[in-house]
Short mmCIF file of N, CA, C and O in Angstrom, two decimals:
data_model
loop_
_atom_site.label_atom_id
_atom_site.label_comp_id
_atom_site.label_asym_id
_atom_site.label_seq_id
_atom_site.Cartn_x
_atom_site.Cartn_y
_atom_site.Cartn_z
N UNK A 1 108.11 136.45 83.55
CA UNK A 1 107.51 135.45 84.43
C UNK A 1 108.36 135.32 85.70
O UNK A 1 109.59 135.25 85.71
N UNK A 2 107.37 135.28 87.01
CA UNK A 2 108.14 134.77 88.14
C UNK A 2 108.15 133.46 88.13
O UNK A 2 107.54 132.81 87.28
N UNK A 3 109.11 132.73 89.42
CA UNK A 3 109.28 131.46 89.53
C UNK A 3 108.07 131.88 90.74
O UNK A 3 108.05 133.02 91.21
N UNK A 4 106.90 130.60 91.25
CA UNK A 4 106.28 130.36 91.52
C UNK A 4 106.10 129.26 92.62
O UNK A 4 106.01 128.20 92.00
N UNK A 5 106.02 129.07 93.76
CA UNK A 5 106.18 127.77 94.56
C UNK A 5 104.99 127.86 95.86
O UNK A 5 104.57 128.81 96.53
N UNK A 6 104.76 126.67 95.85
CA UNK A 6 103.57 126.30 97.06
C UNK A 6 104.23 124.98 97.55
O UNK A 6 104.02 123.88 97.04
N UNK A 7 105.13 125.25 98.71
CA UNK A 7 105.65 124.77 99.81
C UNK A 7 104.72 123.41 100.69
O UNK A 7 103.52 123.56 100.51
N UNK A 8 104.94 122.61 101.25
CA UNK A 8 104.58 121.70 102.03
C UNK A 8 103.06 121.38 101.97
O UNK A 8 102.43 121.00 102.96
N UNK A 9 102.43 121.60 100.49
CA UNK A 9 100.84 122.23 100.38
C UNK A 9 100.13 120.49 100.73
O UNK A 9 100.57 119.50 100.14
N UNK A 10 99.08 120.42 101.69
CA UNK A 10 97.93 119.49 101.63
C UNK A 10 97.41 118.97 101.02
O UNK A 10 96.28 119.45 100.94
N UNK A 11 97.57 117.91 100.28
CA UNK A 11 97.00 117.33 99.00
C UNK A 11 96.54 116.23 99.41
O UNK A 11 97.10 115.42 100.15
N UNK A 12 95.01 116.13 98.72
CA UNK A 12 94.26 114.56 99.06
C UNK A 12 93.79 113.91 97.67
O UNK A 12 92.96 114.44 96.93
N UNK A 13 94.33 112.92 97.44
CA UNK A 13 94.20 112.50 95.80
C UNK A 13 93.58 111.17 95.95
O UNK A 13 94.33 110.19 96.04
N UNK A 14 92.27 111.02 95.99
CA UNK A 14 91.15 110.13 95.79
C UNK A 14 91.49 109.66 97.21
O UNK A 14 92.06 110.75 97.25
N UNK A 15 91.68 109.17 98.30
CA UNK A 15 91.73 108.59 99.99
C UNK A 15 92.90 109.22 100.55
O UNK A 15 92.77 109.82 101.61
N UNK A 16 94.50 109.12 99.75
CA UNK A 16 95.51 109.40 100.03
C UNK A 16 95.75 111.00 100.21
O UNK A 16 95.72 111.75 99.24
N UNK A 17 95.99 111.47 101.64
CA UNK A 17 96.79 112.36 102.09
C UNK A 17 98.09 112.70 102.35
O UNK A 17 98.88 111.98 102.96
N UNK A 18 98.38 114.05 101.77
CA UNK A 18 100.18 113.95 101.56
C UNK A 18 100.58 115.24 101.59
O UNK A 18 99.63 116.01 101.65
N UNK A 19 101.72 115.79 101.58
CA UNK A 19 102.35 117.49 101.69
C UNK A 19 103.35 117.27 100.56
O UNK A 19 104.21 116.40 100.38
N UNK A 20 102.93 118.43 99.83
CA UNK A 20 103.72 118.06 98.19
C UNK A 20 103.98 119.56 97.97
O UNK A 20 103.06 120.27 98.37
N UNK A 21 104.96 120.15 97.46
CA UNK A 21 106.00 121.35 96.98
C UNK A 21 105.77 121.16 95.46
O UNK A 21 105.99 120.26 94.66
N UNK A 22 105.29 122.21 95.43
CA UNK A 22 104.46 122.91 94.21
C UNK A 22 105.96 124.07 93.62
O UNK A 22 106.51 124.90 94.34
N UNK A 23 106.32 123.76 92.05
CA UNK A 23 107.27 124.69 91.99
C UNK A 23 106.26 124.94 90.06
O UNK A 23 105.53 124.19 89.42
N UNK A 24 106.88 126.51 89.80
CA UNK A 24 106.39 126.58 88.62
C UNK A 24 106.47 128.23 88.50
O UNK A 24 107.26 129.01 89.03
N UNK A 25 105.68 128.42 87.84
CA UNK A 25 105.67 130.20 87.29
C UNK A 25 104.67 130.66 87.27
O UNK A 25 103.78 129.91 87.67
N UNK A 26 104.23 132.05 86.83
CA UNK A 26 103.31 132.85 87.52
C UNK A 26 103.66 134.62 87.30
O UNK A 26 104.76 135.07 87.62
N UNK A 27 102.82 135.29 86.87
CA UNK A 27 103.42 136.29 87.01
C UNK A 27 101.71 137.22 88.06
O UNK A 27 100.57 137.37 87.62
N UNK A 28 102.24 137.61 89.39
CA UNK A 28 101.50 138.67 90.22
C UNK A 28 101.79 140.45 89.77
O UNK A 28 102.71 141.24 90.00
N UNK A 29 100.59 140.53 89.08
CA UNK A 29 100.54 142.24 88.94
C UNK A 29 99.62 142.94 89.46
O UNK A 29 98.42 142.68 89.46
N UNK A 30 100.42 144.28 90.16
CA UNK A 30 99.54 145.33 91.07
C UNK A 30 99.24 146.30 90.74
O UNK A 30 100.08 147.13 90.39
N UNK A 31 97.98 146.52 90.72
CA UNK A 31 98.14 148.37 90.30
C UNK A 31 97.12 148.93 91.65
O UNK A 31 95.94 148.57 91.57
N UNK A 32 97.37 149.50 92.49
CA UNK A 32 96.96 150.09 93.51
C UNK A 32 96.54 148.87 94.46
O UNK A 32 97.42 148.23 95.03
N UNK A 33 95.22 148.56 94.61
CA UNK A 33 94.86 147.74 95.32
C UNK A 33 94.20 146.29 94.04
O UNK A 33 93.79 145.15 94.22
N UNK A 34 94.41 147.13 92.84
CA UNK A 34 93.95 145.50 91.93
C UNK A 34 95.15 144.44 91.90
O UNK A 34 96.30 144.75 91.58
N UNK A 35 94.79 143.31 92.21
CA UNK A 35 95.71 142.72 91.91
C UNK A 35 95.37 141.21 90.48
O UNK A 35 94.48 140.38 90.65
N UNK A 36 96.18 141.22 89.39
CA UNK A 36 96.17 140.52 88.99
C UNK A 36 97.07 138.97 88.63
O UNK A 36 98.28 139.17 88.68
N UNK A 37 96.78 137.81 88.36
CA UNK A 37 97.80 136.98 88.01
C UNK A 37 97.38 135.93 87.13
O UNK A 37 96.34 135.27 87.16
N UNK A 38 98.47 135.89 86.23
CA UNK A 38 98.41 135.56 84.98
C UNK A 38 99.52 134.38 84.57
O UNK A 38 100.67 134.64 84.92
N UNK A 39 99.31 133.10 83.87
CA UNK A 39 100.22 132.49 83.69
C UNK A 39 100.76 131.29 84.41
O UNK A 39 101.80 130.75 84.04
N UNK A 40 99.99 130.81 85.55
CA UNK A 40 100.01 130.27 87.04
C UNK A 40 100.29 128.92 86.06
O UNK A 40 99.77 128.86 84.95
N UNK A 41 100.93 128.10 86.46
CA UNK A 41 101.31 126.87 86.62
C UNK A 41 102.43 126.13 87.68
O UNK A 41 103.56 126.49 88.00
N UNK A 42 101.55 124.79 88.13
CA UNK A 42 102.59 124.70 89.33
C UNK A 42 102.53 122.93 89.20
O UNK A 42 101.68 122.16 88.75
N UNK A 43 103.49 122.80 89.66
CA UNK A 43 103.83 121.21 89.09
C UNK A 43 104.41 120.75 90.48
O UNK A 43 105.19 121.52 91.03
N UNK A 44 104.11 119.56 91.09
CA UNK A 44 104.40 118.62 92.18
C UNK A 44 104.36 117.22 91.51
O UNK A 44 103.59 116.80 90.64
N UNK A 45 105.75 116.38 92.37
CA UNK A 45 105.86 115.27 92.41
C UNK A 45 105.35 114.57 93.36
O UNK A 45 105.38 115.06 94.48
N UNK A 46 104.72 113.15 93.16
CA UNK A 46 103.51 112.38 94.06
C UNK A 46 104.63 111.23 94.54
O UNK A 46 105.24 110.59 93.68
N UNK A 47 104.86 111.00 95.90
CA UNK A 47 105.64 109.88 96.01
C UNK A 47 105.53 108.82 95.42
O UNK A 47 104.50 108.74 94.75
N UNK A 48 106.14 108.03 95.39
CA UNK A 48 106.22 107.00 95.03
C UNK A 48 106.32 105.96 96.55
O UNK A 48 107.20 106.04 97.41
N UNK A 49 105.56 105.35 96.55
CA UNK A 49 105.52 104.05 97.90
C UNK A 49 106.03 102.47 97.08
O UNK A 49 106.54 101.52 97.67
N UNK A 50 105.75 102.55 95.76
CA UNK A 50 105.92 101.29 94.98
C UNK A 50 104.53 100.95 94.74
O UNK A 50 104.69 100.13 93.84
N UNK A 51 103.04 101.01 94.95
CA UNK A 51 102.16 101.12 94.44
C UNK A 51 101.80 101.33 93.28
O UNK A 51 102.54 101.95 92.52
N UNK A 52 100.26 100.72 92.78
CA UNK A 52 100.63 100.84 91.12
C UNK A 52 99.57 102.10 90.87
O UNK A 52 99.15 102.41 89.75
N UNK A 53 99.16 102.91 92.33
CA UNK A 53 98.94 104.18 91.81
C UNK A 53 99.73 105.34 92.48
O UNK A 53 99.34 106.50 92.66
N UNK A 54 100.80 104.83 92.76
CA UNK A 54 101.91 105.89 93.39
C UNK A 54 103.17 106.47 92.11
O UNK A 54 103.56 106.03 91.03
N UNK A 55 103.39 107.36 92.73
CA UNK A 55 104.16 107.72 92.23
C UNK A 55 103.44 109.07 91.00
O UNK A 55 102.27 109.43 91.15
N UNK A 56 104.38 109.72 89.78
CA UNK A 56 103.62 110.35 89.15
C UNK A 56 103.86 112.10 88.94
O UNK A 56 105.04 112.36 88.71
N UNK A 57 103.02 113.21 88.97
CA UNK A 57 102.73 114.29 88.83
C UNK A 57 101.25 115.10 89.19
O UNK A 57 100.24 114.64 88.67
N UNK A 58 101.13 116.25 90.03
CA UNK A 58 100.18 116.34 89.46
C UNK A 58 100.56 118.35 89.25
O UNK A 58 101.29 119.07 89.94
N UNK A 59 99.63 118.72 87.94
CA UNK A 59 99.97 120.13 87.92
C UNK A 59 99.01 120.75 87.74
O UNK A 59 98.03 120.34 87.11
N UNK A 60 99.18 122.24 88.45
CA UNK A 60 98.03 123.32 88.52
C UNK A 60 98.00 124.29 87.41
O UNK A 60 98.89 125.10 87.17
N UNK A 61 96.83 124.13 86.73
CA UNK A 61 97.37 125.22 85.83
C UNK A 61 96.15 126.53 85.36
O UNK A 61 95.21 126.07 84.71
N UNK A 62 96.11 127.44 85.51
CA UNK A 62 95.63 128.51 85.01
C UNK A 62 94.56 128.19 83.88
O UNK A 62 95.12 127.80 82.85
N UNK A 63 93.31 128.23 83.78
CA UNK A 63 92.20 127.64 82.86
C UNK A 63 91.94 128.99 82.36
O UNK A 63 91.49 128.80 81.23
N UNK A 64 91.96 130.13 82.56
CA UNK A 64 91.03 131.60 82.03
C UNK A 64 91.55 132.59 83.27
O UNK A 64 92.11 132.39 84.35
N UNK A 65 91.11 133.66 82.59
CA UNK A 65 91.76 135.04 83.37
C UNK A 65 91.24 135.24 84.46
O UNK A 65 90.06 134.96 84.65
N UNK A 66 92.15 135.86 85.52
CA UNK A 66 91.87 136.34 87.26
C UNK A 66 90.67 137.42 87.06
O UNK A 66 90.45 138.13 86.07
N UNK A 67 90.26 137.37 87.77
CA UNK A 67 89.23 138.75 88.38
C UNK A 67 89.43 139.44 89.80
O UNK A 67 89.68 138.83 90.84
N UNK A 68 89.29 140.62 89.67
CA UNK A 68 88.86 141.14 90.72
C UNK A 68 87.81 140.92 91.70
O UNK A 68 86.67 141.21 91.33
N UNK A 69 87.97 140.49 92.86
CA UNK A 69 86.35 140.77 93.57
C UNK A 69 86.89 140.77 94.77
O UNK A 69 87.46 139.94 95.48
N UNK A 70 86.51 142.15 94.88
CA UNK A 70 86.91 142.50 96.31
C UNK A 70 88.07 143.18 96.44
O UNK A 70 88.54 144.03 95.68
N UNK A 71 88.65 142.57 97.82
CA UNK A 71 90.06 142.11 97.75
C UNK A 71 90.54 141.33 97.40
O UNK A 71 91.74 141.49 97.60
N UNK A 72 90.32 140.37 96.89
CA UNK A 72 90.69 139.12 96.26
C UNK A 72 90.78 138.87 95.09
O UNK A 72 90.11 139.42 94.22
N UNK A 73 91.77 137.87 94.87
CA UNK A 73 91.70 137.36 93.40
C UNK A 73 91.31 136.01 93.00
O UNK A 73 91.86 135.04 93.51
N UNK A 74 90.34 135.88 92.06
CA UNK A 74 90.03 134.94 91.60
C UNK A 74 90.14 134.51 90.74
O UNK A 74 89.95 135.28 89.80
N UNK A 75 90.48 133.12 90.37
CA UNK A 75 91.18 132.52 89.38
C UNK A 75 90.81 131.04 88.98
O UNK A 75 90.61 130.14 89.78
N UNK A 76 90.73 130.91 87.23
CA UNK A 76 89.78 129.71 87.46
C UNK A 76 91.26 128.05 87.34
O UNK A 76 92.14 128.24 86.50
N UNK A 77 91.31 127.09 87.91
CA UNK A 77 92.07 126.47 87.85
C UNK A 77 91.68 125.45 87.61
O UNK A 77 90.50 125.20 87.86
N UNK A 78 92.68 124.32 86.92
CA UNK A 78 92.63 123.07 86.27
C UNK A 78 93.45 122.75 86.79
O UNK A 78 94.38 123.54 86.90
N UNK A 79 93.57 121.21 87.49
CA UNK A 79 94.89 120.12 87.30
C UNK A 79 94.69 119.06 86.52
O UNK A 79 93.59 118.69 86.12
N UNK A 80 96.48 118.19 86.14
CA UNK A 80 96.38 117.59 85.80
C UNK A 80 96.87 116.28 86.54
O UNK A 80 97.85 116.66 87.18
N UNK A 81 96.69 115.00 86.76
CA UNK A 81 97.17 114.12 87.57
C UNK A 81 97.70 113.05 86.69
O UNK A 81 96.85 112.25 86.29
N UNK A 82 98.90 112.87 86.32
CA UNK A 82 99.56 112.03 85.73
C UNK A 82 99.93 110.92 86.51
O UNK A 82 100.80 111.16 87.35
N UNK A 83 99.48 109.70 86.45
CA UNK A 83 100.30 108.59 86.90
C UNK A 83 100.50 107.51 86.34
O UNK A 83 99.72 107.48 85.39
N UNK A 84 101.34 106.23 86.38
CA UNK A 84 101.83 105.05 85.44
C UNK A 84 100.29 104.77 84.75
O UNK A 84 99.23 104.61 85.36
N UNK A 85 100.38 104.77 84.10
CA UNK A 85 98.82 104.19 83.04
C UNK A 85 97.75 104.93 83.02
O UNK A 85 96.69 104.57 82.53
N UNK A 86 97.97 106.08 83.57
CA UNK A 86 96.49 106.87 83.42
C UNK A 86 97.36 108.48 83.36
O UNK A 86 98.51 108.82 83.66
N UNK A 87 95.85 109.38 82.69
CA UNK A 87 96.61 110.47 83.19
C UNK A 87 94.89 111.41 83.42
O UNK A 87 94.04 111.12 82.58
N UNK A 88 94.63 112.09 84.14
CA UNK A 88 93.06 112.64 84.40
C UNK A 88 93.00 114.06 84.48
O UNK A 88 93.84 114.71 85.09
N UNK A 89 91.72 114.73 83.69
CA UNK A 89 92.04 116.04 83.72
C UNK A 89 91.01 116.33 84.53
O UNK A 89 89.90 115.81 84.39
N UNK A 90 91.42 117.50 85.79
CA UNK A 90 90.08 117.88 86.89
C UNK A 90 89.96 119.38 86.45
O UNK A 90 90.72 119.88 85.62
N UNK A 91 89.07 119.98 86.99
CA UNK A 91 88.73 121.25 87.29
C UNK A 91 88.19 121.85 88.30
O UNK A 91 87.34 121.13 88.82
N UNK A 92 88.32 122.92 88.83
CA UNK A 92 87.16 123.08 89.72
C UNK A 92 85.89 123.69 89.75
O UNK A 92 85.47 123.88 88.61
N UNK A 93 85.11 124.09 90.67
CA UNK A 93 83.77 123.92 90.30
C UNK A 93 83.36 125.20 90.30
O UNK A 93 82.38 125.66 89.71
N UNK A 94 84.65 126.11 91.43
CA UNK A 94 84.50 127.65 91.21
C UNK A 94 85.85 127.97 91.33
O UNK A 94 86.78 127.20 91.57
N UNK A 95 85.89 129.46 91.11
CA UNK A 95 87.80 130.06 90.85
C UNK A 95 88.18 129.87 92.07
O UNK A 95 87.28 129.77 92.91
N UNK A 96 89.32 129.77 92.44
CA UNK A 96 90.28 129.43 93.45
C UNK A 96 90.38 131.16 93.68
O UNK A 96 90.53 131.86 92.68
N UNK A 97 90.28 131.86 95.20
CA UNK A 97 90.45 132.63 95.69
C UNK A 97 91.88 133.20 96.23
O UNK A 97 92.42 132.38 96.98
N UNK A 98 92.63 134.42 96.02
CA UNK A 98 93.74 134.43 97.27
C UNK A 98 93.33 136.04 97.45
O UNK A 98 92.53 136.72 96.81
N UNK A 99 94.14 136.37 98.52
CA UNK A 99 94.64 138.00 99.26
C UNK A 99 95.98 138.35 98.95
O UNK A 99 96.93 137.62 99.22
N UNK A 100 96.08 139.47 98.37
CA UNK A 100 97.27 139.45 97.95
C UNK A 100 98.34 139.89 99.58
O UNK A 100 98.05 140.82 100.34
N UNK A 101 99.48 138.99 99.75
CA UNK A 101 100.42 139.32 100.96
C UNK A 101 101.76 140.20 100.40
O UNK A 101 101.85 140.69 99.28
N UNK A 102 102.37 140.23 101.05
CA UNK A 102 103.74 140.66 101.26
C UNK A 102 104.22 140.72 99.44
O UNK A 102 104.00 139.79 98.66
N UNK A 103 104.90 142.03 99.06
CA UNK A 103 105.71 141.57 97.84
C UNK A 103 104.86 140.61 96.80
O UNK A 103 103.79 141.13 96.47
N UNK A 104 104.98 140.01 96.52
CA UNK A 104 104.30 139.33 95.08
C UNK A 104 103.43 137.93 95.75
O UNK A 104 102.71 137.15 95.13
N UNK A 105 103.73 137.91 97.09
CA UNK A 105 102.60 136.35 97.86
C UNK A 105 101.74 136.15 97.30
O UNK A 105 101.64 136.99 96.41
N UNK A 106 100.62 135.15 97.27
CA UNK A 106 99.42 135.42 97.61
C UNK A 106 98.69 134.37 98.65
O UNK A 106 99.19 133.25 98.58
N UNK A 107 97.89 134.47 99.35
CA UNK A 107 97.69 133.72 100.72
C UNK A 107 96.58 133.60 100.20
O UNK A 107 96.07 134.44 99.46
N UNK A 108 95.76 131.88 100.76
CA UNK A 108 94.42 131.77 100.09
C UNK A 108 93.41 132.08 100.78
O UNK A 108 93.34 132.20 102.00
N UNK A 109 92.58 132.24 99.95
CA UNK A 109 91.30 132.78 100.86
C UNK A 109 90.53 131.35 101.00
O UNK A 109 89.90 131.28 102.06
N UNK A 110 90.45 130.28 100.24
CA UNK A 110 89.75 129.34 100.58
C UNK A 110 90.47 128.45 101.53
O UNK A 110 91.65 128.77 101.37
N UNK A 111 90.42 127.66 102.30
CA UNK A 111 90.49 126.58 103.03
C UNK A 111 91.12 125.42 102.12
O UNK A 111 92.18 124.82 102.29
N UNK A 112 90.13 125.28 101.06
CA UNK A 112 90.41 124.28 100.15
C UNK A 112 90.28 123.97 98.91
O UNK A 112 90.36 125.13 98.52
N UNK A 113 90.17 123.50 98.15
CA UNK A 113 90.04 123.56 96.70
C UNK A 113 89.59 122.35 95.99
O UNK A 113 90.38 121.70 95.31
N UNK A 114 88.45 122.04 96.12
CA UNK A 114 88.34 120.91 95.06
C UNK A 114 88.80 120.44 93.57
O UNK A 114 89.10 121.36 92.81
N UNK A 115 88.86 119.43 93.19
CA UNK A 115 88.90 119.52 91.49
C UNK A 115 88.53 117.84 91.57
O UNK A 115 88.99 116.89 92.19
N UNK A 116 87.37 118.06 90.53
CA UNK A 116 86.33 117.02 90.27
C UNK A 116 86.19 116.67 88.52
O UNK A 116 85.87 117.54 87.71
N UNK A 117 86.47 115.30 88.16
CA UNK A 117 86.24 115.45 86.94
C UNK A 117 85.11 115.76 85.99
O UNK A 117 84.00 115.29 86.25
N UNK A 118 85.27 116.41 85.04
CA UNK A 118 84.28 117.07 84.28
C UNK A 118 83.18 116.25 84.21
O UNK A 118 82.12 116.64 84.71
N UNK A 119 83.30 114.84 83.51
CA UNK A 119 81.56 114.25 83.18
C UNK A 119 81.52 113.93 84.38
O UNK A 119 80.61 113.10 84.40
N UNK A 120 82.10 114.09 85.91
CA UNK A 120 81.61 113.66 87.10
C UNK A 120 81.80 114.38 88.18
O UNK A 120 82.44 114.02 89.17
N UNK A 121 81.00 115.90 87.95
CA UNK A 121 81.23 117.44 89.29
C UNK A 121 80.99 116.60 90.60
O UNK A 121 81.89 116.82 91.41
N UNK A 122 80.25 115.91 90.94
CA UNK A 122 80.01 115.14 91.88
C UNK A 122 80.80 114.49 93.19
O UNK A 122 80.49 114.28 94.37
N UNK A 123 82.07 114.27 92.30
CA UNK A 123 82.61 113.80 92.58
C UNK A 123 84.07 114.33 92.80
O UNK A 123 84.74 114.50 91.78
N UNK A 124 84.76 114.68 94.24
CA UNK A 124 86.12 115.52 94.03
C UNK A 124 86.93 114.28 94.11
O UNK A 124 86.79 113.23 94.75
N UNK A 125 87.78 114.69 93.31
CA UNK A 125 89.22 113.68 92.96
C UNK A 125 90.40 114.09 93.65
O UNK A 125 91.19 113.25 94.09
N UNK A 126 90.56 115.25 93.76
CA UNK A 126 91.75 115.79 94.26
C UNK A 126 91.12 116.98 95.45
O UNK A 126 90.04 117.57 95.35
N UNK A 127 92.06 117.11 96.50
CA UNK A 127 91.45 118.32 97.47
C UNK A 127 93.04 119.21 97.88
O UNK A 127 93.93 118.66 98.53
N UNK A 128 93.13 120.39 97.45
CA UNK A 128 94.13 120.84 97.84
C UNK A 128 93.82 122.58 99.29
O UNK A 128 93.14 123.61 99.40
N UNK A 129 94.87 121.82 100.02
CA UNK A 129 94.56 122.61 101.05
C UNK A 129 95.58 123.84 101.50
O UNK A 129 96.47 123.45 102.26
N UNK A 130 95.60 124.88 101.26
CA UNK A 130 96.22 125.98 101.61
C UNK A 130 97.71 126.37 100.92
O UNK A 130 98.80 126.50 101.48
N UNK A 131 97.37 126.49 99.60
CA UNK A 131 97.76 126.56 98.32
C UNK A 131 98.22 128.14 98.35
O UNK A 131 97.91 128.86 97.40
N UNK A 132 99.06 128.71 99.59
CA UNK A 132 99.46 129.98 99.71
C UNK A 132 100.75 130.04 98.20
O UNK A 132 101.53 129.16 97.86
N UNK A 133 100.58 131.14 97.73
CA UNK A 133 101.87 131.57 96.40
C UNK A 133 102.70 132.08 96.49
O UNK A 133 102.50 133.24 96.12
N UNK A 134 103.62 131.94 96.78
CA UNK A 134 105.46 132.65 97.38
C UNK A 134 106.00 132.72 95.81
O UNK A 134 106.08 131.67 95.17
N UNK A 135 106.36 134.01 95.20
CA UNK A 135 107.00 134.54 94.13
C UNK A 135 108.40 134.71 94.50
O UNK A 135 108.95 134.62 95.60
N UNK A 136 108.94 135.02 93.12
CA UNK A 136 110.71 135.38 93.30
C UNK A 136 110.75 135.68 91.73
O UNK A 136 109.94 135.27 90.90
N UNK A 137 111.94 136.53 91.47
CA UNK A 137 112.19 136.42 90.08
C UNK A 137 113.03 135.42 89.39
O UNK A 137 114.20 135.14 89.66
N UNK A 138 112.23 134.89 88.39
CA UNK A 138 112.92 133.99 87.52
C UNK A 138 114.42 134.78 86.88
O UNK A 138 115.16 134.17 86.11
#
């Protein structure tokens, strides 16, 4: 497994907008132009303001296996949003896209990423925005 990190990433968690550092693991494998990745989990801390919905976790994690399409990889993802008295499980509504960059990167192909809770697709809970993947070895 690599160590895994998404840097200064765009996060909108029900009104609140914020830049949150995503650290975790991941392993990116290449074989010519396929690229696969397997194992993705990424975990950020939510400030804390003193609010009684501040503060907390929220983590990305790998729901089912990458695909090929294209150039791209697609991947289906789940978070989880832990905070004082609650904790909520989202998903999204389609796989999260990247291009594979430089060495083990991966740069996203979407803009953004919803995750909406299950009995309520309707509705996005969380919006994460440019969720690029910078590898290293663990």
């Amino acid at each position: 497994m690599s160590d895994v990190r998404s840097e200064k990433t765009e996060v909108t968690l029900r009104s609140k907008t914020m830049h949150l550092d995503f650290a975790g693991s991941g392993e990116v494998e290449r074989d010519g132009n396929a690229v696969r990745l397997t194992g993705l989990r990424l975990v950020a801390e939510l400030p804390d303001a003193g609010g009684p919905e501040d503060g907390g976790t929220v983590v990305l994690e790998q729901a089912g296996d990458s695909a090929q399409v294209g150039g791209e990889v697609a991947v289906p993802l789940a978070a989880v949003v832990e905070q004082p008295g609650a904790s909520v499980r989202l998903r999204t509504l389609e796989d999260v896209r990247w291009t594979a960059g430089a060495g083990g990167d991966l740069e996203p192909a979407d803009d953004e990423v919803g995750f909406v809770l299950v009995e309520a697709p309707e509705s996005t809970v969380l919006t994460v925005r440019g969720l690029a993947l910078r590898t290293g070895s663990s």
